[in-house]
Tab-separated table of C-alpha atoms and ligand atoms in Angstrom:
chain	number	residue	atom	x	y	z
A	76	MET	CA	0.119	-0.027	0.238
A	77	TYR	CA	3.020	2.425	0.493
A	78	LYS	CA	4.800	0.924	-2.402
A	79	GLN	CA	3.672	3.849	-5.082
A	80	HIS	CA	3.539	6.323	-2.895
A	81	LEU	CA	7.224	5.632	-1.452
A	82	LYS	CA	8.506	5.317	-5.071
A	83	ASP	CA	6.735	9.121	-5.464
A	84	LEU	CA	8.350	10.294	-2.542
A	85	ILE	CA	11.784	8.781	-3.295
A	86	SER	CA	12.065	10.347	-6.747
A	87	LEU	CA	11.636	13.884	-5.170
A	88	LYS	CA	14.027	13.569	-2.688
A	89	TYR	CA	17.147	11.973	-3.722
A	90	ARG	CA	19.834	13.091	-6.220
A	91	HIS	CA	19.909	10.320	-8.271
A	92	LYS	CA	17.623	9.049	-10.897
A	93	THR	CA	17.988	5.262	-9.366
A	94	PRO	CA	18.622	6.022	-5.979
A	95	LEU	CA	21.621	4.595	-4.271
A	96	ALA	CA	21.349	2.907	-0.703
A	97	PHE	CA	24.373	1.648	1.216
A	98	VAL	CA	23.915	-1.260	3.520
A	99	ARG	CA	26.221	-2.509	6.533
A	100	THR	CA	25.376	-5.328	8.737
A	101	PHE	CA	27.393	-6.310	11.903
A	102	GLY	CA	26.880	-8.970	14.290
A	103	CYS	CA	25.705	-12.531	13.643
A	104	LYS	CA	24.263	-14.792	10.994
A	105	GLN	CA	20.852	-13.820	11.808
A	106	ASN	CA	21.303	-10.183	11.569
A	107	GLU	CA	23.265	-10.585	8.015
A	108	ASN	CA	19.704	-12.235	7.131
A	109	ASP	CA	17.851	-9.050	8.086
A	110	GLY	CA	20.369	-7.380	6.441
A	111	GLU	CA	19.481	-8.920	3.139
A	112	ARG	CA	15.416	-8.627	3.883
A	113	ILE	CA	16.386	-4.691	4.205
A	114	LYS	CA	18.155	-4.721	0.815
A	115	GLY	CA	15.274	-6.673	-0.589
A	116	ILE	CA	12.673	-4.069	0.960
A	117	LEU	CA	15.027	-1.463	-0.098
A	118	SER	CA	15.275	-2.708	-3.749
A	119	GLY	CA	11.347	-3.293	-3.821
A	120	ALA	CA	10.987	0.521	-3.082
A	121	GLY	CA	13.609	1.096	-6.384
A	122	PHE	CA	16.750	1.430	-4.682
A	123	SER	CA	20.227	0.348	-6.262
A	124	PHE	CA	23.196	-0.727	-4.172
A	125	CYS	CA	26.061	1.069	-4.165
A	126	GLU	CA	29.721	0.102	-1.995
A	127	ASN	CA	30.632	3.404	-1.276
A	128	PRO	CA	28.605	5.016	1.595
A	129	GLU	CA	29.421	8.592	0.194
A	130	ASN	CA	27.611	8.277	-3.062
A	131	ALA	CA	24.696	6.909	-0.903
A	132	ASP	CA	21.362	8.421	-0.959
A	133	ILE	CA	20.811	6.448	2.055
A	134	ILE	CA	22.802	4.448	4.568
A	135	VAL	CA	21.918	2.125	6.725
A	136	TYR	CA	24.034	0.550	9.221
A	137	ASN	CA	22.210	-2.742	10.573
A	138	THR	CA	23.844	-3.150	14.330
A	139	CYS	CA	25.052	-5.931	16.805
A	140	ALA	CA	24.601	-5.115	20.558
A	141	VAL	CA	26.640	-8.456	21.909
A	142	ARG	CA	29.878	-6.613	22.887
A	143	GLU	CA	30.933	-3.372	23.742
A	144	ASN	CA	33.622	-3.464	21.080
A	145	ALA	CA	30.745	-3.480	18.222
A	146	GLU	CA	28.920	-0.769	19.485
A	147	LEU	CA	32.007	1.383	19.529
A	148	LYS	CA	32.834	0.762	15.865
A	149	VAL	CA	29.346	1.875	14.952
A	150	PHE	CA	29.557	5.303	16.845
A	151	GLY	CA	32.863	5.607	15.177
A	152	ILE	CA	31.270	5.237	11.799
A	153	LEU	CA	28.301	7.412	12.431
A	154	GLY	CA	31.180	10.300	13.150
A	155	GLU	CA	32.252	9.853	9.804
A	156	VAL	CA	28.661	10.194	8.670
A	157	LYS	CA	28.025	13.591	9.747
A	158	HIS	CA	30.416	14.519	6.881
A	159	PHE	CA	28.377	12.820	4.415
A	160	LYS	CA	25.329	14.445	5.608
A	161	GLU	CA	27.407	17.890	5.343
A	162	LYS	CA	28.274	17.412	1.731
A	163	ASN	CA	24.870	15.934	0.773
A	164	PRO	CA	22.033	17.097	3.524
A	165	ASP	CA	19.061	14.933	1.644
A	166	LEU	CA	20.904	11.928	2.563
A	167	THR	CA	18.751	9.784	4.968
A	168	VAL	CA	20.776	7.877	7.693
A	169	ILE	CA	19.397	4.651	9.169
A	170	LEU	CA	20.194	2.637	12.585
A	171	CYS	CA	18.628	-0.514	12.911
A	172	GLY	CA	19.188	-3.991	14.623
A	173	CYS	CA	20.043	-4.708	18.018
A	174	MET	CA	21.794	-1.588	19.177
A	175	ALA	CA	18.551	0.194	18.262
A	176	SER	CA	16.286	-1.443	20.473
A	177	GLU	CA	19.054	-0.379	23.621
A	178	GLU	CA	17.627	2.475	25.669
A	179	HIS	CA	20.828	3.816	26.368
A	180	VAL	CA	22.009	4.085	22.532
A	181	ILE	CA	19.034	5.698	21.501
A	182	GLU	CA	19.305	8.340	24.360
A	183	LYS	CA	23.068	9.066	22.818
A	184	ILE	CA	21.788	9.277	19.391
A	185	LYS	CA	19.344	11.600	20.266
A	186	LYS	CA	21.429	13.814	22.088
A	187	THR	CA	24.845	13.663	20.356
A	188	TYR	CA	24.570	11.888	16.554
A	189	LYS	CA	21.902	14.541	15.069
A	190	GLN	CA	22.857	12.989	11.661
A	191	VAL	CA	20.825	9.853	12.457
A	192	ASP	CA	17.107	10.157	10.778
A	193	ILE	CA	15.409	7.163	11.481
A	194	ILE	CA	15.811	4.339	13.853
A	195	PHE	CA	14.129	1.031	13.798
A	196	GLY	CA	14.314	-2.144	16.327
A	197	THR	CA	14.521	-5.507	15.237
A	198	SER	CA	11.182	-6.471	14.815
A	199	ALA	CA	10.097	-3.533	12.245
A	200	ILE	CA	11.989	-4.637	9.186
A	201	ASN	CA	8.457	-4.886	7.619
A	202	GLU	CA	7.575	-1.550	8.788
A	203	LEU	CA	10.183	-0.093	7.082
A	204	PRO	CA	8.198	1.052	4.035
A	205	ARG	CA	5.891	2.691	5.834
A	206	ILE	CA	8.673	4.592	8.055
A	207	LEU	CA	10.768	5.827	5.465
A	208	CYS	CA	7.071	7.313	4.058
A	209	GLU	CA	6.374	8.971	7.018
A	210	HIS	CA	10.029	10.233	7.427
A	211	LEU	CA	10.110	11.562	3.715
A	212	GLU	CA	6.780	13.247	4.078
A	213	LYS	CA	7.180	14.890	6.975
A	214	HIS	CA	10.953	15.819	6.891
A	215	LYS	CA	10.963	14.107	10.965
A	216	PHE	CA	13.477	11.983	13.244
A	217	ILE	CA	11.648	8.690	13.767
A	218	CYS	CA	12.639	6.110	16.307
A	219	ASP	CA	10.162	3.185	16.151
A	220	THR	CA	11.053	0.462	18.317
A	221	ASN	CA	7.563	-0.967	19.145
A	222	GLU	CA	7.454	-4.827	18.681
A	223	TYR	CA	5.605	-5.739	15.574
A	224	GLU	CA	4.505	-9.547	15.169
A	225	ASN	CA	4.958	-9.946	11.480
A	226	TYR	CA	8.968	-10.052	11.767
A	227	PHE	CA	9.044	-13.214	8.894
A	228	SER	CA	8.345	-11.237	5.856
A	229	GLU	CA	6.582	-13.565	4.337
A	230	GLY	CA	6.711	-13.163	0.884
A	231	ASN	CA	8.958	-9.779	0.455
A	232	GLU	CA	11.911	-9.825	-1.738
A	233	ILE	CA	15.582	-10.666	-0.510
A	234	VAL	CA	18.721	-9.607	-2.050
A	235	ARG	CA	21.075	-12.290	-1.142
A	236	THR	CA	24.677	-11.836	-0.656
A	237	SER	CA	25.545	-15.488	-2.011
A	238	ASP	CA	24.216	-16.968	-4.834
A	239	PHE	CA	25.035	-20.508	-3.707
A	240	MET	CA	24.983	-20.158	0.171
A	241	ALA	CA	21.629	-19.092	2.234
A	242	GLY	CA	20.042	-18.241	5.781
A	243	VAL	CA	16.735	-19.199	6.261
A	244	PRO	CA	15.147	-17.903	9.860
A	245	ILE	CA	13.600	-20.491	11.693
A	246	MET	CA	13.029	-18.632	14.664
A	247	TYR	CA	13.448	-15.386	16.316
A	248	GLY	CA	14.165	-13.868	19.879
A	249	CYS	CA	15.504	-15.663	22.744
A	250	ASN	CA	14.197	-16.816	26.009
A	251	ASN	CA	17.116	-18.043	27.960
A	252	PHE	CA	18.107	-14.843	29.620
A	253	CYS	CA	21.692	-16.284	30.018
A	254	THR	CA	23.159	-13.315	32.696
A	255	TYR	CA	25.743	-11.977	30.496
A	256	CYS	CA	23.595	-12.016	27.271
A	257	ILE	CA	22.041	-8.331	25.955
A	258	VAL	CA	19.880	-10.484	22.776
A	259	PRO	CA	16.635	-11.459	24.568
A	260	TYR	CA	16.383	-7.769	25.264
A	261	VAL	CA	17.226	-6.523	21.879
A	262	ARG	CA	15.550	-9.302	19.970
A	263	GLY	CA	12.190	-10.198	22.235
A	264	ARG	CA	10.708	-13.547	23.109
A	265	GLU	CA	11.026	-16.838	21.202
A	266	LYS	CA	8.843	-17.301	18.389
A	267	SER	CA	8.983	-20.043	15.961
A	268	ARG	CA	8.421	-20.150	12.222
A	269	PRO	CA	5.814	-22.184	10.523
A	270	SER	CA	7.272	-25.204	9.101
A	271	GLU	CA	5.627	-24.818	6.121
A	272	ASP	CA	7.017	-21.494	5.384
A	273	ILE	CA	10.406	-22.720	5.833
A	274	LEU	CA	10.185	-25.881	3.742
A	275	SER	CA	9.112	-23.506	1.366
A	276	GLU	CA	11.712	-20.929	1.512
A	277	VAL	CA	14.294	-23.813	1.494
A	278	LYS	CA	12.528	-25.599	-1.726
A	279	ASN	CA	12.671	-22.420	-3.657
A	280	LEU	CA	16.520	-22.195	-2.457
A	281	ALA	CA	16.924	-25.778	-3.871
A	282	ASP	CA	15.235	-24.758	-7.156
A	283	LYS	CA	17.529	-21.707	-7.668
A	284	GLY	CA	20.439	-24.242	-7.082
A	285	TYR	CA	21.624	-23.142	-3.619
A	286	LYS	CA	24.408	-25.523	-2.056
A	287	GLU	CA	24.142	-24.505	1.000
A	288	ILE	CA	21.335	-23.497	3.586
A	289	MET	CA	22.154	-22.860	7.122
A	290	LEU	CA	19.153	-22.735	9.481
A	291	LEU	CA	18.945	-19.714	11.711
A	292	GLY	CA	17.743	-18.788	14.957
A	293	GLN	CA	19.198	-17.602	18.676
A	294	ASN	CA	18.362	-21.081	19.766
A	295	VAL	CA	17.117	-23.285	16.997
A	296	ASN	CA	17.430	-26.369	19.172
A	297	SER	CA	14.108	-25.143	20.895
A	298	TYR	CA	11.841	-24.438	17.703
A	299	GLY	CA	8.145	-25.473	18.040
A	300	LYS	CA	7.439	-23.974	20.613
A	301	GLY	CA	4.082	-21.832	20.585
A	302	LEU	CA	2.918	-23.418	17.012
A	303	SER	CA	0.059	-25.023	16.261
A	304	GLU	CA	1.570	-27.643	14.740
A	305	ASP	CA	2.937	-30.452	16.489
A	306	ILE	CA	6.754	-30.131	15.659
A	307	ASP	CA	10.362	-29.868	16.993
A	308	PHE	CA	13.690	-29.343	15.630
A	309	PRO	CA	14.698	-32.537	15.033
A	310	ARG	CA	11.587	-33.273	12.985
A	311	LEU	CA	12.179	-30.075	11.102
A	312	LEU	CA	15.433	-31.575	9.965
A	313	ARG	CA	13.941	-34.673	8.874
A	314	MET	CA	11.247	-32.412	6.651
A	315	ILE	CA	13.807	-30.491	5.173
A	316	ASN	CA	16.062	-33.316	4.522
A	317	GLU	CA	13.301	-34.650	2.147
A	318	ILE	CA	13.502	-31.690	0.087
A	319	ASP	CA	15.097	-32.755	-3.791
A	320	GLY	CA	18.398	-31.031	-4.531
A	321	ASP	CA	22.194	-31.087	-4.357
A	322	PHE	CA	22.549	-29.191	-1.144
A	323	ARG	CA	23.981	-29.787	2.594
A	324	ILE	CA	22.065	-28.476	5.756
A	325	ARG	CA	23.582	-26.299	8.384
A	326	PHE	CA	21.873	-24.434	11.682
A	327	MET	CA	22.928	-22.010	14.009
A	328	SER	CA	23.021	-20.978	17.150
A	329	SER	CA	21.816	-24.338	19.543
A	330	HIS	CA	21.626	-24.555	23.131
A	331	PRO	CA	22.918	-27.602	25.192
A	332	LYS	CA	20.147	-27.553	27.589
A	333	ASN	CA	17.877	-28.636	24.192
A	334	ALA	CA	20.708	-30.852	22.784
A	335	THR	CA	18.967	-33.859	23.023
A	336	LYS	CA	19.833	-37.521	21.830
A	337	GLU	CA	17.330	-37.635	19.206
A	338	LEU	CA	18.651	-34.549	17.579
A	339	ILE	CA	22.062	-36.309	17.164
A	340	ASP	CA	20.109	-38.938	15.577
A	341	ALA	CA	18.419	-36.671	13.517
A	342	ILE	CA	21.357	-34.922	12.152
A	343	ILE	CA	23.381	-38.854	11.743
A	344	GLU	CA	20.561	-39.990	9.802
A	345	CYS	CA	19.792	-37.192	7.539
A	346	ASP	CA	22.401	-37.171	4.551
A	347	LYS	CA	22.167	-33.641	3.859
A	348	VAL	CA	22.516	-32.384	7.284
A	349	CYS	CA	26.391	-31.680	7.821
A	350	LYS	CA	28.046	-33.878	10.429
A	351	HIS	CA	28.925	-30.660	12.669
A	352	PHE	CA	27.110	-28.877	15.719
A	353	HIS	CA	28.449	-25.925	16.992
A	354	LEU	CA	26.965	-26.253	20.387
A	355	PRO	CA	28.164	-23.480	22.647
A	356	VAL	CA	29.270	-24.111	26.225
A	357	GLN	CA	30.546	-20.893	27.477
A	358	SER	CA	32.707	-22.468	30.353
A	359	GLY	CA	33.850	-25.749	31.734
A	360	SER	CA	33.110	-24.651	35.256
A	361	ASP	CA	29.586	-25.691	36.710
A	362	GLU	CA	29.517	-22.951	39.008
A	363	ILE	CA	30.189	-20.478	36.125
A	364	LEU	CA	27.606	-21.909	33.927
A	365	SER	CA	25.109	-21.515	37.123
A	366	ALA	CA	25.866	-18.009	37.299
A	367	MET	CA	25.492	-17.599	33.788
A	368	ASN	CA	22.235	-19.526	33.998
A	369	ARG	CA	22.775	-22.072	31.602
A	370	ASN	CA	21.370	-24.708	33.018
A	371	TYR	CA	23.599	-27.689	32.108
A	372	THR	CA	27.000	-28.902	33.208
A	373	ALA	CA	29.959	-29.893	32.045
A	374	GLU	CA	29.271	-33.660	32.339
A	375	SER	CA	25.909	-33.245	30.867
A	376	TYR	CA	27.399	-31.239	27.468
A	377	LEU	CA	30.171	-34.152	27.721
A	378	SER	CA	27.735	-37.119	27.654
A	379	ILE	CA	26.257	-35.402	24.332
A	380	VAL	CA	29.541	-35.377	22.311
A	381	ASN	CA	30.189	-38.827	23.824
A	382	TYR	CA	26.686	-39.820	21.982
A	383	ALA	CA	27.710	-38.359	18.739
A	384	ARG	CA	31.221	-39.604	18.772
A	385	ASN	CA	30.307	-43.067	19.309
A	386	LYS	CA	28.204	-43.396	16.326
A	387	ILE	CA	30.181	-41.636	14.221
A	388	PRO	CA	34.151	-40.779	15.709
A	389	ASP	CA	34.803	-37.979	13.473
A	390	PHE	CA	31.645	-36.057	14.566
A	391	SER	CA	32.890	-32.398	14.531
A	392	PHE	CA	32.159	-30.132	17.339
A	393	SER	CA	32.419	-26.170	17.508
A	394	THR	CA	31.755	-24.084	20.091
A	395	ASP	CA	31.884	-20.483	21.909
A	396	ILE	CA	33.038	-19.702	25.153
A	397	ILE	CA	33.327	-16.510	27.169
A	398	VAL	CA	36.745	-15.964	28.923
A	399	GLY	CA	36.383	-13.684	32.210
A	400	PHE	CA	32.981	-13.963	33.454
A	401	PRO	CA	32.679	-11.765	36.765
A	402	ASN	CA	34.759	-13.327	39.334
A	403	GLU	CA	35.817	-16.718	37.083
A	404	SER	CA	38.682	-18.129	39.270
A	405	GLU	CA	41.673	-19.681	37.720
A	406	ASP	CA	40.177	-22.690	38.695
A	407	ASP	CA	37.288	-22.472	36.775
A	408	PHE	CA	39.010	-21.175	33.964
A	409	VAL	CA	41.232	-24.205	33.913
A	410	LYS	CA	37.769	-26.151	34.055
A	411	THR	CA	37.141	-24.672	30.877
A	412	LEU	CA	40.418	-25.853	29.557
A	413	ASP	CA	39.926	-29.124	30.685
A	414	LEU	CA	36.494	-29.313	29.166
A	415	MET	CA	38.502	-28.112	25.569
A	416	LYS	CA	40.870	-30.753	25.783
A	417	LYS	CA	38.159	-33.601	26.501
A	418	VAL	CA	35.988	-32.271	23.734
A	419	GLN	CA	38.768	-31.989	20.857
A	420	PHE	CA	36.551	-29.088	19.503
A	421	ASP	CA	37.800	-28.255	15.860
A	422	SER	CA	37.100	-24.552	16.105
A	423	VAL	CA	36.214	-22.360	19.072
A	424	PHE	CA	34.951	-18.681	19.003
A	425	SER	CA	36.142	-16.961	22.026
A	426	PHE	CA	35.713	-13.818	23.426
A	427	ILE	CA	36.564	-11.694	26.773
A	428	TYR	CA	33.323	-11.204	28.770
A	429	SER	CA	32.231	-7.765	27.874
A	430	LYS	CA	29.469	-5.912	30.383
A	431	ARG	CA	26.471	-5.197	29.115
A	432	SER	CA	24.135	-2.905	30.979
A	433	GLY	CA	20.692	-3.828	31.559
A	434	THR	CA	21.601	-7.925	32.009
A	435	LYS	CA	22.055	-9.232	35.397
A	436	ALA	CA	25.744	-10.085	35.443
A	437	ALA	CA	26.435	-6.416	34.697
A	438	LEU	CA	25.312	-6.022	38.645
A	439	ILE	CA	28.248	-8.046	39.688
A	440	GLU	CA	31.055	-6.608	41.185
A	441	ASP	CA	34.013	-8.203	39.054
A	442	LYS	CA	37.125	-8.770	41.031
A	443	ILE	CA	38.896	-9.892	38.224
A	444	SER	CA	41.297	-7.692	36.531
A	445	ASP	CA	41.474	-6.860	32.646
A	446	LYS	CA	45.412	-8.182	32.306
A	447	GLU	CA	44.224	-11.370	34.140
A	448	LYS	CA	41.658	-11.944	31.604
A	449	SER	CA	43.560	-11.341	28.300
A	450	GLU	CA	46.369	-13.829	29.902
A	451	ARG	CA	43.351	-16.354	30.246
A	452	MET	CA	42.332	-15.324	26.523
A	453	THR	CA	46.140	-16.192	25.284
A	454	ARG	CA	46.180	-19.197	27.105
A	455	LEU	CA	42.607	-20.372	25.810
A	456	LEU	CA	43.906	-19.538	22.242
A	457	SER	CA	47.110	-21.242	22.264
A	458	LEU	CA	45.620	-24.568	23.543
A	459	GLN	CA	43.179	-24.582	21.100
A	460	ARG	CA	46.061	-23.981	18.573
A	461	GLU	CA	47.620	-27.192	19.792
A	462	ILE	CA	44.122	-29.128	19.572
A	463	SER	CA	43.056	-27.916	16.132
A	464	THR	CA	46.728	-28.700	14.881
A	465	GLU	CA	46.642	-32.493	16.135
A	466	HIS	CA	42.982	-32.758	15.973
A	467	TYR	CA	43.230	-31.715	11.989
A	468	LYS	CA	45.673	-34.839	11.047
A	469	ARG	CA	42.872	-36.988	11.749
A	470	PHE	CA	41.919	-36.100	8.328
A	471	ILE	CA	45.181	-36.184	6.151
A	472	GLY	CA	44.748	-38.809	3.473
A	473	LYS	CA	41.193	-38.671	3.862
A	474	THR	CA	38.747	-36.910	0.694
A	475	LEU	CA	36.657	-34.644	1.952
A	476	THR	CA	34.060	-32.934	0.177
A	477	VAL	CA	34.361	-29.134	-0.055
A	478	LEU	CA	31.851	-26.339	-0.537
A	479	ALA	CA	34.561	-23.999	-2.624
A	480	GLU	CA	33.660	-20.753	-1.232
A	481	GLU	CA	36.287	-18.273	-2.232
A	482	GLU	CA	39.285	-17.625	-4.059
A	483	ASN	CA	42.774	-15.879	-2.465
A	484	SER	CA	44.203	-14.570	-5.575
A	485	GLU	CA	47.371	-13.564	-3.738
A	486	LYS	CA	48.133	-17.088	-2.947
A	487	GLY	CA	46.861	-18.834	-6.124
A	488	VAL	CA	44.253	-20.867	-3.871
A	489	VAL	CA	40.652	-21.242	-3.399
A	490	LEU	CA	38.917	-21.748	0.139
A	491	GLY	CA	35.878	-23.512	0.898
A	492	LYS	CA	34.537	-25.626	3.972
A	493	SER	CA	34.269	-29.367	4.576
A	494	ASP	CA	31.065	-31.056	6.221
A	495	GLU	CA	32.848	-30.273	9.291
A	496	PHE	CA	33.195	-26.778	8.840
A	497	ILE	CA	36.644	-26.646	8.715
A	498	ILE	CA	38.307	-24.499	6.272
A	499	VAL	CA	40.449	-26.514	3.037
A	500	GLU	CA	42.767	-24.657	1.107
A	501	PHE	CA	43.394	-25.985	-2.506
A	502	LYS	CA	44.600	-24.747	-5.795
A	503	ALA	CA	41.896	-24.962	-8.347
A	504	ASP	CA	40.441	-22.690	-11.255
A	505	LYS	CA	37.915	-20.163	-9.527
A	506	ASP	CA	35.168	-21.600	-11.901
A	507	VAL	CA	34.847	-24.410	-9.057
A	508	ILE	CA	33.447	-21.523	-6.479
A	509	GLY	CA	29.646	-22.268	-5.736
A	510	ASN	CA	30.167	-25.788	-6.395
A	511	PHE	CA	30.776	-28.982	-4.436
A	512	VAL	CA	34.506	-30.565	-5.301
A	513	LYS	CA	36.246	-33.373	-3.614
A	514	VAL	CA	39.522	-32.906	-2.013
A	515	LYS	CA	42.180	-34.969	-0.867
A	516	ILE	CA	43.754	-33.456	2.441
A	517	THR	CA	47.459	-33.758	2.352
A	518	GLY	CA	48.263	-31.530	5.045
A	519	ALA	CA	47.273	-29.133	7.760
A	520	HIS	CA	47.936	-25.390	8.747
A	521	ASN	CA	46.416	-24.873	12.598
A	522	TRP	CA	43.452	-23.196	10.899
A	523	ALA	CA	42.668	-24.779	7.660
A	524	LEU	CA	43.547	-28.092	5.895
A	525	ILE	CA	45.251	-28.296	3.135
A	526	GLY	CA	44.393	-30.371	0.114
A	527	GLU	CA	44.159	-31.324	-3.949
A	528	ILE	CA	41.358	-31.149	-6.024
A	529	ILE	CA	40.671	-34.841	-7.423
A	530	ASN	CA	37.662	-34.004	-9.699
A	531	ILE	CA	35.704	-30.911	-10.976
B	105	SAH	N1	22.054	-17.303	20.867
B	105	SAH	C1	23.591	-17.749	20.630
B	105	SAH	C2	24.686	-16.821	19.939
B	105	SAH	C3	24.564	-15.341	21.028
B	105	SAH	S1	25.937	-14.446	20.723
B	105	SAH	C4	23.882	-18.637	21.178
B	105	SAH	O1	23.143	-19.051	22.228
B	105	SAH	O2	24.882	-19.592	21.187
B	105	SAH	C5	27.286	-15.568	20.142
B	105	SAH	C6	28.228	-15.613	21.505
B	105	SAH	O3	28.632	-14.410	22.099
B	105	SAH	C7	28.023	-16.506	22.639
B	105	SAH	O4	27.768	-17.454	22.266
B	105	SAH	C8	28.364	-15.754	23.492
B	105	SAH	O5	29.617	-16.750	23.946
B	105	SAH	C9	29.306	-14.318	23.165
B	105	SAH	N2	28.477	-12.965	23.751
B	105	SAH	C10	27.254	-13.148	24.341
B	105	SAH	N3	27.506	-12.026	25.132
B	105	SAH	C11	28.751	-11.916	25.564
B	105	SAH	C12	29.146	-10.719	26.300
B	105	SAH	N4	28.687	-9.814	27.255
B	105	SAH	N5	30.575	-10.718	26.580
B	105	SAH	C13	31.310	-11.481	25.621
B	105	SAH	N6	30.814	-12.579	24.921
B	105	SAH	C14	29.228	-12.617	24.721
B	106	SF4	FE1	22.337	-15.222	24.889
B	106	SF4	FE2	21.822	-17.209	25.604
B	106	SF4	FE3	19.723	-16.587	24.430
B	106	SF4	FE4	22.578	-16.980	23.178
B	106	SF4	S1	20.937	-18.746	24.587
B	106	SF4	S2	20.874	-15.253	22.702
B	106	SF4	S3	23.662	-16.519	24.809
B	106	SF4	S4	20.423	-15.267	26.348
B	107	F3S	FE1	24.317	-9.285	17.568
B	107	F3S	FE2	22.091	-9.215	17.722
B	107	F3S	FE3	23.669	-11.262	16.557
B	107	F3S	S1	23.286	-8.836	19.149
B	107	F3S	S2	25.270	-11.522	17.536
B	107	F3S	S3	23.658	-8.920	15.915
B	107	F3S	S4	21.577	-11.124	17.471
């Protein structure tokens, strides 16, 4: 209903005949998918896209609030944008994503970043045409952080970054309230998407030849709550696995408290699902896990890993770990290192704890120094380098199926990922990008496997 009206307003306002939008997304895969949907809406309104924000008529920053440095980066960039706006007063600057739902951010923007014209919250993506119309008509600052129900934007255009790897949201929001985490406050409560809509999006992507489908959500393995159908995540995986096509299925992220044997069985039995589980553990100390409100123990985590490895010895696990949660003792930290040794993760994404205002952990008085935290981080990284180097050797001599993703023209190699989510480097023509190739593994770095392509 706003479409034609928006097109008319845009043609009056902007300097380019086909107006240009610059969209930059920060943060996780889910936010990247939101960015692609924002681009879809802008494209539907008549915008083309540019790579340089200085040329743009409209700039969108789709932000992340998970750690303080993510936010500082955006404030730094907004400082630069002020100069673009001085040169081109018709420029529209939009801030959305997770930071846009934080009270302290909104206050700061209103007070000191007057170059921002529009702020909208994470559930308001489909409201963008209306919000933009209102801004262009009334020439006023708009801040819309209401919670909207129509999050999943069925039927709207999506401008995808890749033509062979696609994210598909299956649930939105989070109910877990881990004590360190801002996500439940900025993304609202968990909502699952009806399976019919998920299946139709995946089918459509498979028909277009997409090779990797990543199912997205903050806690995908609690999928199904609140839907009128009788479904859970293992059943959803099995249904998606039935869709015809030459593609593989990944999912991100899962919570250990919902990691059941049924889920492991489904991963193992579904031929399209990668035998890899990204299962954030956060800490190996039960006391810290309890202070984090994670609702599992190091032992229950290990029992899931062992269940999978008893069935498939090469089953790959990766994880997220927070170093330096308030008052984490040396003993707690050593328990994390012990768990890493026991699990033998293929990769670990580690973060120094960042205090997020509004969360429960932000109220704890922390006695551990920053120096101690960064020393622990160094120890953790060095242990993981050893583990990866050793653990990757199990693949030498084996042939893996790799999805070729990008070229490194300086080194003259192509990089892709194996089923296990491990980076594989091999010499090949860049034409292989976007296809599955068989690569015989001949060696390993501590961050990747090296191999030779054996067919195209
Ligand atoms: N919902 C997902 C992802 C959450 S954010 C999950 O539960 O796995 C991704 C990772 O960021 C988390 O797993 C955690 O390791 C890290 N993280 C979240 N809040 C953080 C904080 N305040 N400080 C440091 N790392 C944090
Ligand atoms: Fe944050 Fe925990 Fe929810 Fe993940 S599960 S988004 S870490 S509150
Ligand atoms: Fe960041 Fe929001 Fe994702 S806080 S990690 S972009 S859910």
